[in-house]
PDB file of C-alpha atoms in Angstrom:
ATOM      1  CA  UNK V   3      -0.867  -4.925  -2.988  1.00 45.00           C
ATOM      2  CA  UNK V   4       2.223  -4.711  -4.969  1.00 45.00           C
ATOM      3  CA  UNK V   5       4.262  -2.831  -3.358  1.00 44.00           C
ATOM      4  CA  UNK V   6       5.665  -3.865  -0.014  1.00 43.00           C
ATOM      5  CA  UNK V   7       5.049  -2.034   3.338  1.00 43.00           C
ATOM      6  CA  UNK V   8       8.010  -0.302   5.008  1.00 42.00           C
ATOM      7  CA  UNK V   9       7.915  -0.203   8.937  1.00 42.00           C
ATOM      8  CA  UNK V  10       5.307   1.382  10.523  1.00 41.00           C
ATOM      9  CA  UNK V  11       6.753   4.037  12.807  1.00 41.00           C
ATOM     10  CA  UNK V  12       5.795   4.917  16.674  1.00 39.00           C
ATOM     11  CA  UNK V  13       6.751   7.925  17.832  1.00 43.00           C
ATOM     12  CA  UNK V  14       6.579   9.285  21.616  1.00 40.00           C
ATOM     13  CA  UNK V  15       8.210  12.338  23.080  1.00 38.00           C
ATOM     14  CA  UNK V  16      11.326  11.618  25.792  1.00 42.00           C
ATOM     15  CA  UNK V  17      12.477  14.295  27.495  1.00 40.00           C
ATOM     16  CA  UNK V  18      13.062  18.095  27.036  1.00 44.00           C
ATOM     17  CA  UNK V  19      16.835  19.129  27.403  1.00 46.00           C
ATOM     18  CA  UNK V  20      16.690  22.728  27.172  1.00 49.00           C
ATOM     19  CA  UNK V  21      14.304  25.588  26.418  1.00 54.00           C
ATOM     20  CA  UNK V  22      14.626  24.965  22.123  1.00 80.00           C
ATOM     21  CA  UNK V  23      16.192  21.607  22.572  1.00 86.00           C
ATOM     22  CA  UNK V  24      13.744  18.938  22.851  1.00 92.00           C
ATOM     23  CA  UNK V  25      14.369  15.004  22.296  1.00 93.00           C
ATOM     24  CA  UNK V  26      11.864  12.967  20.300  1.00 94.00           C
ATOM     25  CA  UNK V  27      12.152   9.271  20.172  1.00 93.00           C
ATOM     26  CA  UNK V  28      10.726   6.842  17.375  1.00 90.00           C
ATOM     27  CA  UNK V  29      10.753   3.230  16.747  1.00 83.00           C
ATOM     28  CA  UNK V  30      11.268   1.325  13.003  1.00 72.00           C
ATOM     29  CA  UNK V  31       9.891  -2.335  13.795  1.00 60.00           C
ATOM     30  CA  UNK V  32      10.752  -3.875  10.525  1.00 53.00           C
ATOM     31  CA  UNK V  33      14.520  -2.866  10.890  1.00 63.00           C
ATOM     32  CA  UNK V  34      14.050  -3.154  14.954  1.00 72.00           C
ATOM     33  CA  UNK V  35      15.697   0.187  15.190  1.00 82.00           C
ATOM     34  CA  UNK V  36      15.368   2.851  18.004  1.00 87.00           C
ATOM     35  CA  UNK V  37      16.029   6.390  17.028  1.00 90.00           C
ATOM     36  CA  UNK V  38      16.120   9.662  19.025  1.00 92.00           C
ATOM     37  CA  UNK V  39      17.517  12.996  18.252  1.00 92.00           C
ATOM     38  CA  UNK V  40      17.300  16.477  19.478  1.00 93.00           C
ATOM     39  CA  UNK V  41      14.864  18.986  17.638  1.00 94.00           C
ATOM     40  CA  UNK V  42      14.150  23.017  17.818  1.00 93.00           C
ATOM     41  CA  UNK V  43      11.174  23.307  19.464  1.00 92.00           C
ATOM     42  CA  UNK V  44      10.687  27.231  18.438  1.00 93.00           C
ATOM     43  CA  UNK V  45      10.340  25.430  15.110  1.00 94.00           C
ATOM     44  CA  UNK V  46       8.820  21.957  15.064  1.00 95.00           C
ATOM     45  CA  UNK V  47       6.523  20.189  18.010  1.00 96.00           C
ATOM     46  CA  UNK V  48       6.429  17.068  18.736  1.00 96.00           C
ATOM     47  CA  UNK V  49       3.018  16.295  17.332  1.00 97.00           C
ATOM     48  CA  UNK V  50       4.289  17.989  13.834  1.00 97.00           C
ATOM     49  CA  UNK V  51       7.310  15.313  13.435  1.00 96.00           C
ATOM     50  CA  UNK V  52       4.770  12.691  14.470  1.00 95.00           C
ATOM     51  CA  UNK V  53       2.263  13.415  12.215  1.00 96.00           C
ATOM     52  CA  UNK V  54       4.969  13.460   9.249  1.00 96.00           C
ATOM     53  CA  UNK V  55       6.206  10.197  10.298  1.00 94.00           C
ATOM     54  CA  UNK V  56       2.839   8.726   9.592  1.00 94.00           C
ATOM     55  CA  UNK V  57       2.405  10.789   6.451  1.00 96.00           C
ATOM     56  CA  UNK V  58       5.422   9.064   5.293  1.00 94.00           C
ATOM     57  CA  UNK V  59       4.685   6.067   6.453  1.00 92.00           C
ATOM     58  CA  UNK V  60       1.346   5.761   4.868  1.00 94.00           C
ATOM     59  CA  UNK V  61       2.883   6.299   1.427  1.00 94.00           C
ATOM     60  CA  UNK V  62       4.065   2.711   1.991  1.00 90.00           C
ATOM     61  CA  UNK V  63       1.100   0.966   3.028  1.00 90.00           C
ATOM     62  CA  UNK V  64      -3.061   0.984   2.206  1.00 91.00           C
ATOM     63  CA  UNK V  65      -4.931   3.291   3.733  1.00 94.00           C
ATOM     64  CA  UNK V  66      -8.580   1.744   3.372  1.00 90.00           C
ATOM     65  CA  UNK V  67      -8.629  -1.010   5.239  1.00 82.00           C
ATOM     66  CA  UNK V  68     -11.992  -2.229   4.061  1.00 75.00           C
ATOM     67  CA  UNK V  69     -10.672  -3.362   1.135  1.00 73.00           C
ATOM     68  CA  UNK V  70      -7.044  -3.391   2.037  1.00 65.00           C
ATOM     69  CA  UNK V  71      -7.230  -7.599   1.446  1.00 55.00           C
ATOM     70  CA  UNK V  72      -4.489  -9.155  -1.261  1.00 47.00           C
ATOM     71  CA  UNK V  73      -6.928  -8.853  -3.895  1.00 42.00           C
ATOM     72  CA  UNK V  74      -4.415 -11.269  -6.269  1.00 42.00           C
ATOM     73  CA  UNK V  75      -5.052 -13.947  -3.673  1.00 42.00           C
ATOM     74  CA  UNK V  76      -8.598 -14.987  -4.489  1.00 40.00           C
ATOM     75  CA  UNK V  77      -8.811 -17.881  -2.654  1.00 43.00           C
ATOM     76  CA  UNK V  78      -8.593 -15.583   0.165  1.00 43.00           C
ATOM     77  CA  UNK V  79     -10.918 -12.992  -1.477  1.00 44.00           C
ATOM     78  CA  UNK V  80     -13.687 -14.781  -2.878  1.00 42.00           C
ATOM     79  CA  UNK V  81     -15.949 -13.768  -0.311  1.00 47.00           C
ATOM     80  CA  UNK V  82     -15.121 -10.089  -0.640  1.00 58.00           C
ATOM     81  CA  UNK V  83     -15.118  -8.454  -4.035  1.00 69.00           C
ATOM     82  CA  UNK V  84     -19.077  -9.475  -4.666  1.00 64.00           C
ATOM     83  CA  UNK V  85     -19.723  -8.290  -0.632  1.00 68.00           C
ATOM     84  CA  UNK V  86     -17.896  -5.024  -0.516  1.00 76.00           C
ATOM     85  CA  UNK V  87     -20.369  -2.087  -0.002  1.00 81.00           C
ATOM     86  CA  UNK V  88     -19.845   1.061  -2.346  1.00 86.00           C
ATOM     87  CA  UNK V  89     -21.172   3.155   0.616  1.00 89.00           C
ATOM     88  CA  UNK V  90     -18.899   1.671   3.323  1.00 89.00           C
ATOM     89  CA  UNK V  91     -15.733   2.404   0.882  1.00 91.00           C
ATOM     90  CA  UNK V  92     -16.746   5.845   0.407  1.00 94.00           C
ATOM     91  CA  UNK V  93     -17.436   6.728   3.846  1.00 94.00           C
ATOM     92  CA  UNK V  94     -14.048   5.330   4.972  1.00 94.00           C
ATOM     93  CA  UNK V  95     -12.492   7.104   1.860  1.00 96.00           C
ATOM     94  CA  UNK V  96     -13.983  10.699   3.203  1.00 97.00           C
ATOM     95  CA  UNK V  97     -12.702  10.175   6.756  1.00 96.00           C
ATOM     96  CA  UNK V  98      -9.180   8.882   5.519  1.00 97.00           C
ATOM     97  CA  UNK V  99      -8.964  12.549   3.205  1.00 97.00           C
ATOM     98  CA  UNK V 100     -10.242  14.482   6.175  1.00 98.00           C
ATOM     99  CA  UNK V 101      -8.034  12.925   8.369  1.00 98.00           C
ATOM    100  CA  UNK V 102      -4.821  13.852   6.485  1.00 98.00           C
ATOM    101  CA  UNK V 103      -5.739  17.096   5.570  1.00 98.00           C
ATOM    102  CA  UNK V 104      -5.920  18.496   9.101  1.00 98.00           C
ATOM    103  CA  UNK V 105      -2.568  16.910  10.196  1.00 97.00           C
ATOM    104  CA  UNK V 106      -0.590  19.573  11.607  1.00 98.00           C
ATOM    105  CA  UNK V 107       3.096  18.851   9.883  1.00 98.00           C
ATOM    106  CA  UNK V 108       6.648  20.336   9.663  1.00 97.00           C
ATOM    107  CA  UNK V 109       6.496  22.699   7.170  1.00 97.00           C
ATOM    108  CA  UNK V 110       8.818  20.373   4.871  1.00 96.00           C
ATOM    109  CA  UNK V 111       6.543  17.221   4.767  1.00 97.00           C
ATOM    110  CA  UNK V 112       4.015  19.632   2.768  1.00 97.00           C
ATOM    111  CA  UNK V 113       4.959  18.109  -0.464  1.00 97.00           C
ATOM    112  CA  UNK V 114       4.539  14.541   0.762  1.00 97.00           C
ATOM    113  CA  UNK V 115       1.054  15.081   2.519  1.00 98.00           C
ATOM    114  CA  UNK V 116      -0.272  16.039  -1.074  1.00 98.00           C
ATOM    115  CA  UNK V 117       1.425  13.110  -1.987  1.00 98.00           C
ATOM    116  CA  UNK V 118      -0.560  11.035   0.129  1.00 98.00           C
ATOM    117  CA  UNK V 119      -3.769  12.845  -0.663  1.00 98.00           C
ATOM    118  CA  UNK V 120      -3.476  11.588  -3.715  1.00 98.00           C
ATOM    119  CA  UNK V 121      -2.214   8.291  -3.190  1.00 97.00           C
ATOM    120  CA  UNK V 122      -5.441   7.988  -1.491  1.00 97.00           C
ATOM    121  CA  UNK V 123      -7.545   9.389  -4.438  1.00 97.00           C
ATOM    122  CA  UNK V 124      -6.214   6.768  -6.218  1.00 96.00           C
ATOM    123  CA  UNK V 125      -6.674   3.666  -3.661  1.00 95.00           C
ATOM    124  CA  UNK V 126     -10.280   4.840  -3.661  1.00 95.00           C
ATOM    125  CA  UNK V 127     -10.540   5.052  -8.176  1.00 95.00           C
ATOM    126  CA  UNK V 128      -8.986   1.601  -7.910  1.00 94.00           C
ATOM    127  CA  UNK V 129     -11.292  -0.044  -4.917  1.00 92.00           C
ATOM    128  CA  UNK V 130     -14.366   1.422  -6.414  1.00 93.00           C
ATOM    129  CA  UNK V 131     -14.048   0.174  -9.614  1.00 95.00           C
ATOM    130  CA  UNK V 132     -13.028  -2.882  -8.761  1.00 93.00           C
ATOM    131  CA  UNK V 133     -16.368  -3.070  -6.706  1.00 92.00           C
ATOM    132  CA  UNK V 134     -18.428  -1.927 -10.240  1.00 93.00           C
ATOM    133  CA  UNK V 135     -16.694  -4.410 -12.526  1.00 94.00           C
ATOM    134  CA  UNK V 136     -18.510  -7.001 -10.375  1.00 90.00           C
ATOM    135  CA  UNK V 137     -21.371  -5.471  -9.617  1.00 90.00           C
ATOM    136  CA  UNK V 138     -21.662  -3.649 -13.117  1.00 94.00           C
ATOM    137  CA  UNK V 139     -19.674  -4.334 -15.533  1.00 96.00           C
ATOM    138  CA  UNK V 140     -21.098  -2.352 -18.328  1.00 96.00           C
ATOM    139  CA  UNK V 141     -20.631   0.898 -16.046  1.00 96.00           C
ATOM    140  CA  UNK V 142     -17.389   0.048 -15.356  1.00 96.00           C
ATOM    141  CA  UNK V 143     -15.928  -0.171 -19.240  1.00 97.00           C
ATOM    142  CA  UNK V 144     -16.915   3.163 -19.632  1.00 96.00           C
ATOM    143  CA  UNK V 145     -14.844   4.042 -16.274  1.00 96.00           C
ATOM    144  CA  UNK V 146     -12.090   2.151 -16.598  1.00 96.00           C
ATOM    145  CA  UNK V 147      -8.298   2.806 -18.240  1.00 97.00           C
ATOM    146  CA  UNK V 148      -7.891   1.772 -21.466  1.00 97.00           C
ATOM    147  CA  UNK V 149      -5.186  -0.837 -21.161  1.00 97.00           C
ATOM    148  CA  UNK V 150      -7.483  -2.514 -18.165  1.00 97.00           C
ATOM    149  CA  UNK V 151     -10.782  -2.613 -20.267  1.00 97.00           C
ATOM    150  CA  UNK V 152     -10.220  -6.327 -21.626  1.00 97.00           C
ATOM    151  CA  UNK V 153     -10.602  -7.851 -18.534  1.00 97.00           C
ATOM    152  CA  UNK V 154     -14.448  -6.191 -17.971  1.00 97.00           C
ATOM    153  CA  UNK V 155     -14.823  -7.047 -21.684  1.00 97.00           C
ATOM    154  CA  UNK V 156     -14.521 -10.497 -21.111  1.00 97.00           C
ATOM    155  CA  UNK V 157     -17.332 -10.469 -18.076  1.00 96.00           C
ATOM    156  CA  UNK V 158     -19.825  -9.007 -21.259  1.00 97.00           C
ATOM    157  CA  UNK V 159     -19.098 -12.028 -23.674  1.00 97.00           C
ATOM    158  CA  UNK V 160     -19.990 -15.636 -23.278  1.00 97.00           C
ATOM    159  CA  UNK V 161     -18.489 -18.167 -21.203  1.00 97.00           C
ATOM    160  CA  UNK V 162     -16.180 -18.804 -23.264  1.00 97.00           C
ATOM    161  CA  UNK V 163     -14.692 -15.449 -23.227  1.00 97.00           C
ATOM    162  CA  UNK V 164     -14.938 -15.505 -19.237  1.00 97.00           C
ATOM    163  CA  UNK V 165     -13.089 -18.941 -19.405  1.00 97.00           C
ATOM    164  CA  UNK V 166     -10.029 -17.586 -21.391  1.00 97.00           C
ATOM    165  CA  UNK V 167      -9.593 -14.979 -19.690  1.00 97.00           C
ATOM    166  CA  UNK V 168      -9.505 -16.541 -16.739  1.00 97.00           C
ATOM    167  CA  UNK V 169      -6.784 -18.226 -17.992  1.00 97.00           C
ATOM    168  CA  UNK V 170      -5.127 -15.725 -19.231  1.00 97.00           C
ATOM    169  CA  UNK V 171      -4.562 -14.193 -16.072  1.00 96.00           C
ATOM    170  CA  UNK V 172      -4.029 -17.481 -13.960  1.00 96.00           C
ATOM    171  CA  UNK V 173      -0.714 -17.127 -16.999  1.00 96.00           C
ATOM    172  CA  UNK V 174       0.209 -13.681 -15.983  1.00 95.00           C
ATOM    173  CA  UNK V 175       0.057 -14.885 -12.009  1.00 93.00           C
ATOM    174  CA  UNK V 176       2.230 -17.299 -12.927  1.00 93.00           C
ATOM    175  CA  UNK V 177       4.775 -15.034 -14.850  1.00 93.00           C
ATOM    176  CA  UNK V 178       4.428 -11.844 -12.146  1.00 92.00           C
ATOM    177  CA  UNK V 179       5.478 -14.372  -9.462  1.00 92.00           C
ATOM    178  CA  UNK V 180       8.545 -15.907 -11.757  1.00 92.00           C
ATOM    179  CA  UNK V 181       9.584 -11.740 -12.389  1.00 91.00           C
ATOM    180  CA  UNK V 182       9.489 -10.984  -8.724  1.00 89.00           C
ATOM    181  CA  UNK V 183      10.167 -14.601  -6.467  1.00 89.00           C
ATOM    182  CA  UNK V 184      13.073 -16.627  -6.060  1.00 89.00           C
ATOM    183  CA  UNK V 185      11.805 -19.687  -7.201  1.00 89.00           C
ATOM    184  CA  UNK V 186      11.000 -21.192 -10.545  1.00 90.00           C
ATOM    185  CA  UNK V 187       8.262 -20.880 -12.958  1.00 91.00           C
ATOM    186  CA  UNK V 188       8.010 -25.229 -12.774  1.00 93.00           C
ATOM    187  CA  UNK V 189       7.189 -24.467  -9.017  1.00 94.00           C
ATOM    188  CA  UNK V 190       4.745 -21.705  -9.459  1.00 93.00           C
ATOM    189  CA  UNK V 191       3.014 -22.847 -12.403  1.00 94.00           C
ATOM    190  CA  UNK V 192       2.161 -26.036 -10.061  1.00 94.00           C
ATOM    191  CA  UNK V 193       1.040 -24.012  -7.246  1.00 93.00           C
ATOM    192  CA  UNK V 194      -1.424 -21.695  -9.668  1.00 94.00           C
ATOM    193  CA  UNK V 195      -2.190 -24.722 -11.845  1.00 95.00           C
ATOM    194  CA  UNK V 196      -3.316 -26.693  -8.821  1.00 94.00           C
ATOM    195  CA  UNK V 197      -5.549 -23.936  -7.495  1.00 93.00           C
ATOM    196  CA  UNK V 198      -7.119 -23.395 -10.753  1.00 94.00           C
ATOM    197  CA  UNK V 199      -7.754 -26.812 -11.322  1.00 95.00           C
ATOM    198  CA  UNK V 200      -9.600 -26.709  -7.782  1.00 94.00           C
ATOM    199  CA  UNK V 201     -11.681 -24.001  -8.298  1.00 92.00           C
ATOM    200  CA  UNK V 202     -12.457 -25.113 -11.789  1.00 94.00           C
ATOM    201  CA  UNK V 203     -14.001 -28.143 -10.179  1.00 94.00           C
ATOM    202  CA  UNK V 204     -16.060 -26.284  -7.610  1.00 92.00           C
ATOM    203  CA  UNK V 205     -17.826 -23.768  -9.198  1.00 91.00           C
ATOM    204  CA  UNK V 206     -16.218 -22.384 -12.572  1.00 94.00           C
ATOM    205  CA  UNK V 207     -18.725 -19.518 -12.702  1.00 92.00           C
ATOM    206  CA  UNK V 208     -18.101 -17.841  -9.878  1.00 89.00           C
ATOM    207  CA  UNK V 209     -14.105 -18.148  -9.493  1.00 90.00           C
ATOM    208  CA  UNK V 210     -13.523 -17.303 -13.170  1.00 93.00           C
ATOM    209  CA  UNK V 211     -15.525 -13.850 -12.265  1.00 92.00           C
ATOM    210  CA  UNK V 212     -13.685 -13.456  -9.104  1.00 89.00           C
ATOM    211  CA  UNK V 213     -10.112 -13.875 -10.558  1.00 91.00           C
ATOM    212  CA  UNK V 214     -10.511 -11.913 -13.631  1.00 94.00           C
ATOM    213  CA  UNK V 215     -12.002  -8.265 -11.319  1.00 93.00           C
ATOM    214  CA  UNK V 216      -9.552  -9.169  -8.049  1.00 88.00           C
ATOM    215  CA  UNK V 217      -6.359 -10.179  -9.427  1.00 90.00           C
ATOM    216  CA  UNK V 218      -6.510  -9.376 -13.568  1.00 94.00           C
ATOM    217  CA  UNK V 219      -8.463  -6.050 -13.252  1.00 95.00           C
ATOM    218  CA  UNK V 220      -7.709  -4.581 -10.259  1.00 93.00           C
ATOM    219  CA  UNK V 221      -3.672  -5.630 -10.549  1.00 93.00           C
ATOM    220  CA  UNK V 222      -4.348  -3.490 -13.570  1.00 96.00           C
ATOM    221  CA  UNK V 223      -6.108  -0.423 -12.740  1.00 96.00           C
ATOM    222  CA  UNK V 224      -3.936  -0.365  -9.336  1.00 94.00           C
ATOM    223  CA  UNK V 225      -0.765   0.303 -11.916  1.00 95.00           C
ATOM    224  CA  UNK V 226      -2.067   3.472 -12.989  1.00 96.00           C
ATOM    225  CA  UNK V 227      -3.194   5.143  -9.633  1.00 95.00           C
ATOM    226  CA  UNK V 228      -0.663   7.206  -8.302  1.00 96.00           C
ATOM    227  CA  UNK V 229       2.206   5.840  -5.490  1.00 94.00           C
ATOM    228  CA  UNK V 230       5.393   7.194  -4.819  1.00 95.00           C
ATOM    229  CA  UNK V 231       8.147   4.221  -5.332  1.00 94.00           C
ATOM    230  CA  UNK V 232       8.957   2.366  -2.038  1.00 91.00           C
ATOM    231  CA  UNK V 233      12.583   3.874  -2.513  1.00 92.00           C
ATOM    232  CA  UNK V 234      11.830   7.032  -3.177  1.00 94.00           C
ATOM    233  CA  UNK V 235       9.819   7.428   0.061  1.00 93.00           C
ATOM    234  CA  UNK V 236      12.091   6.118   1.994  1.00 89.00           C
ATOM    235  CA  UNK V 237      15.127   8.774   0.684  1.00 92.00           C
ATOM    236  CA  UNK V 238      12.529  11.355   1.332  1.00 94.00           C
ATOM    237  CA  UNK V 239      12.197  10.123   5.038  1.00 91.00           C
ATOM    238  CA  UNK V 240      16.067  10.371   5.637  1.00 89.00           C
ATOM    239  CA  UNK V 241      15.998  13.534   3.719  1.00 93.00           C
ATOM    240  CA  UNK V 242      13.051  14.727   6.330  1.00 94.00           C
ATOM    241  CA  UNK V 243      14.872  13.380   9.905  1.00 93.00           C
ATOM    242  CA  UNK V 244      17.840  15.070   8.446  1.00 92.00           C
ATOM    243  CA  UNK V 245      16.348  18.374   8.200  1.00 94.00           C
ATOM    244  CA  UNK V 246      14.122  18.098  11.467  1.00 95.00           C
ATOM    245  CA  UNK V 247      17.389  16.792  13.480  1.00 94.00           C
ATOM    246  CA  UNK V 248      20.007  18.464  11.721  1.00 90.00           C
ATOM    247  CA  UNK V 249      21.684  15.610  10.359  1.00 84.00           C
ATOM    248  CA  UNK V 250      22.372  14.566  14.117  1.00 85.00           C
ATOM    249  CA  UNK V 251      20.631  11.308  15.206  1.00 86.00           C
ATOM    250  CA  UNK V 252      21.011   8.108  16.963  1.00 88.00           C
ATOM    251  CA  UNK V 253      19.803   4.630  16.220  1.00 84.00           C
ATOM    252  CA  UNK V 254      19.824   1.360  17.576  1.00 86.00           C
ATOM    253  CA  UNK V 255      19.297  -1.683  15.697  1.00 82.00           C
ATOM    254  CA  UNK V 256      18.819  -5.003  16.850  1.00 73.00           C
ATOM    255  CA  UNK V 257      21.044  -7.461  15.001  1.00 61.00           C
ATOM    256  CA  UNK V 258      22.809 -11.332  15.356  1.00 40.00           C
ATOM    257  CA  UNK V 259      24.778  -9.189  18.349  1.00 44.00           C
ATOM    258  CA  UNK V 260      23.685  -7.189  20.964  1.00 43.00           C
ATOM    259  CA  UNK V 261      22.200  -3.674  20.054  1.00 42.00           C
ATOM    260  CA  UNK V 262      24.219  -1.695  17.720  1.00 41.00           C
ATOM    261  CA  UNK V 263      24.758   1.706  18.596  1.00 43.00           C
ATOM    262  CA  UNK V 264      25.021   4.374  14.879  1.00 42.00           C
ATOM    263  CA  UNK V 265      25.310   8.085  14.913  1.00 47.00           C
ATOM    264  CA  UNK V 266      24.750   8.729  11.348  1.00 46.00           C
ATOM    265  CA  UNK V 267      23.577  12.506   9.451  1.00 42.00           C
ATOM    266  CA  UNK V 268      21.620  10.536   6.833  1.00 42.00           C
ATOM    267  CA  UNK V 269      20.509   7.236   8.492  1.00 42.00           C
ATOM    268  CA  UNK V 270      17.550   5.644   6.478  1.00 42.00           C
ATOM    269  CA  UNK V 271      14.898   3.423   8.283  1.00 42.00           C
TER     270      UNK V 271
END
């Protein structure tokens, strides 16, 4: 997956201070940061904040886990894009959607649970025809986005074809690592080279198949699904807390000293 997951958040209820005043505690594990802060209980419950934490947090992350695998790492994939089953990804798919839709939420993470609805539609779109450019290719032109259809063109030519194109996207591996890494493209271009080479030598068939749906096609058709951007969700979190808590909220963060203690009105994970 492209985009990279933000903490996954754990919430409990503490203790209850008053009779509206109640104190709800939740833990960021990426930023090792404790939070707590008083909440109206005539208005929220503690299973409603809950609940919107993990809408929120799911906007981050993938949400079927049967095919939630780095599908640009092939060498880690090759024995799953021929293997997955259409019906298990569909079942898991259903649950997923009727799990989120009967979340009980604060009335303000509405917005976001569609969000996620949707984000799911569009895992599912992506996963599924990722499955049917293996399995089908033909099917899957007709299905797919315009801008992704030259990779399942290439699986309905010769060898050849197949052969380029593998190439071709071994080259844009290559390039989407120099865009987003620290490194440079001499030292990636070795790394992919080297793999290709290997693969090449094993069985040029199969990996040539494999690369061009898991990493070329999918990469592709997983850029037009839906996702809120990582920074966007994360303003909307703050933006959330600050409405549930009032602006008033404590964290602690583990850094190089000893726990840091912040009372902040708009602290982000």
């Amino acid at each position: 997956m492209k985009a990279m997951t933000i903490a996954a958040i754990f919430a409990s209820i503490a203790f209850t201070t008053s009779a509206q005043a109640q104190t709800y505690e939740w833990r960021s594990e990426m930023k090792l940061c404790q939070y707590q802060g008083d909440f109206d209980n005539n208005k929220y419950t503690a299973k409603q904040i809950e609940n919107s934490h993990f809408v929120l947090n799911s906007l981050t992350r993938a949400n079927l886990e049967s095919f939630s695998e780095p599908m640009s790492m092939s060498n880690l994939f090759l024995d799953n894009i021929s293997s997955k089953d259409p019906e298990v990804l569909t079942k898991e798919y259903k649950q997923a959607k009727r799990h989120v839709e009967r979340l009980d939420i604060v009335p303000e993470a509405q917005t976001y649970k569609q969000q996620l609805l949707k984000t799911i539609d569009g895992e599912y779109k992506t996963a599924q025809l990722a499955i049917l450019a293996y399995q089908n290719p033909s099917e899957a032109l007709k299905q797919s986005p315009p801008m992704c259809q030259h990779y399942v063109e290439a699986l309905l030519q010769d060898e050849t074809a197949v052969q380029n194109k593998w190439q071709q996207v071994v080259e844009e591996k290559i390039q989407d690592k120099v865009r987003t890494g620290s490194l440079s493209d001499e030292f990636y271009r070795k790394i992919e080279m080297r793999d290709y080479q290997e693969q090449k030598s094993l069985s040029a068939y199969f990996y040539a198949r494999n690369a061009i749906v898991s990493s070329g096609f999918y990469n592709c058709v997983e850029s037009t699904a839906y996702r809120p951007e990582l920074k966007t969700v994360s303003a909307n979190y703050a933006k959330l807390n600050h409405k549930i808590f009032d602006g008033k909220y404590t964290a602690q963060c583990a850094m190089s000293r000893p726990l840091a203690k912040v009372k902040n009105r708009d602290h982000q994970r």
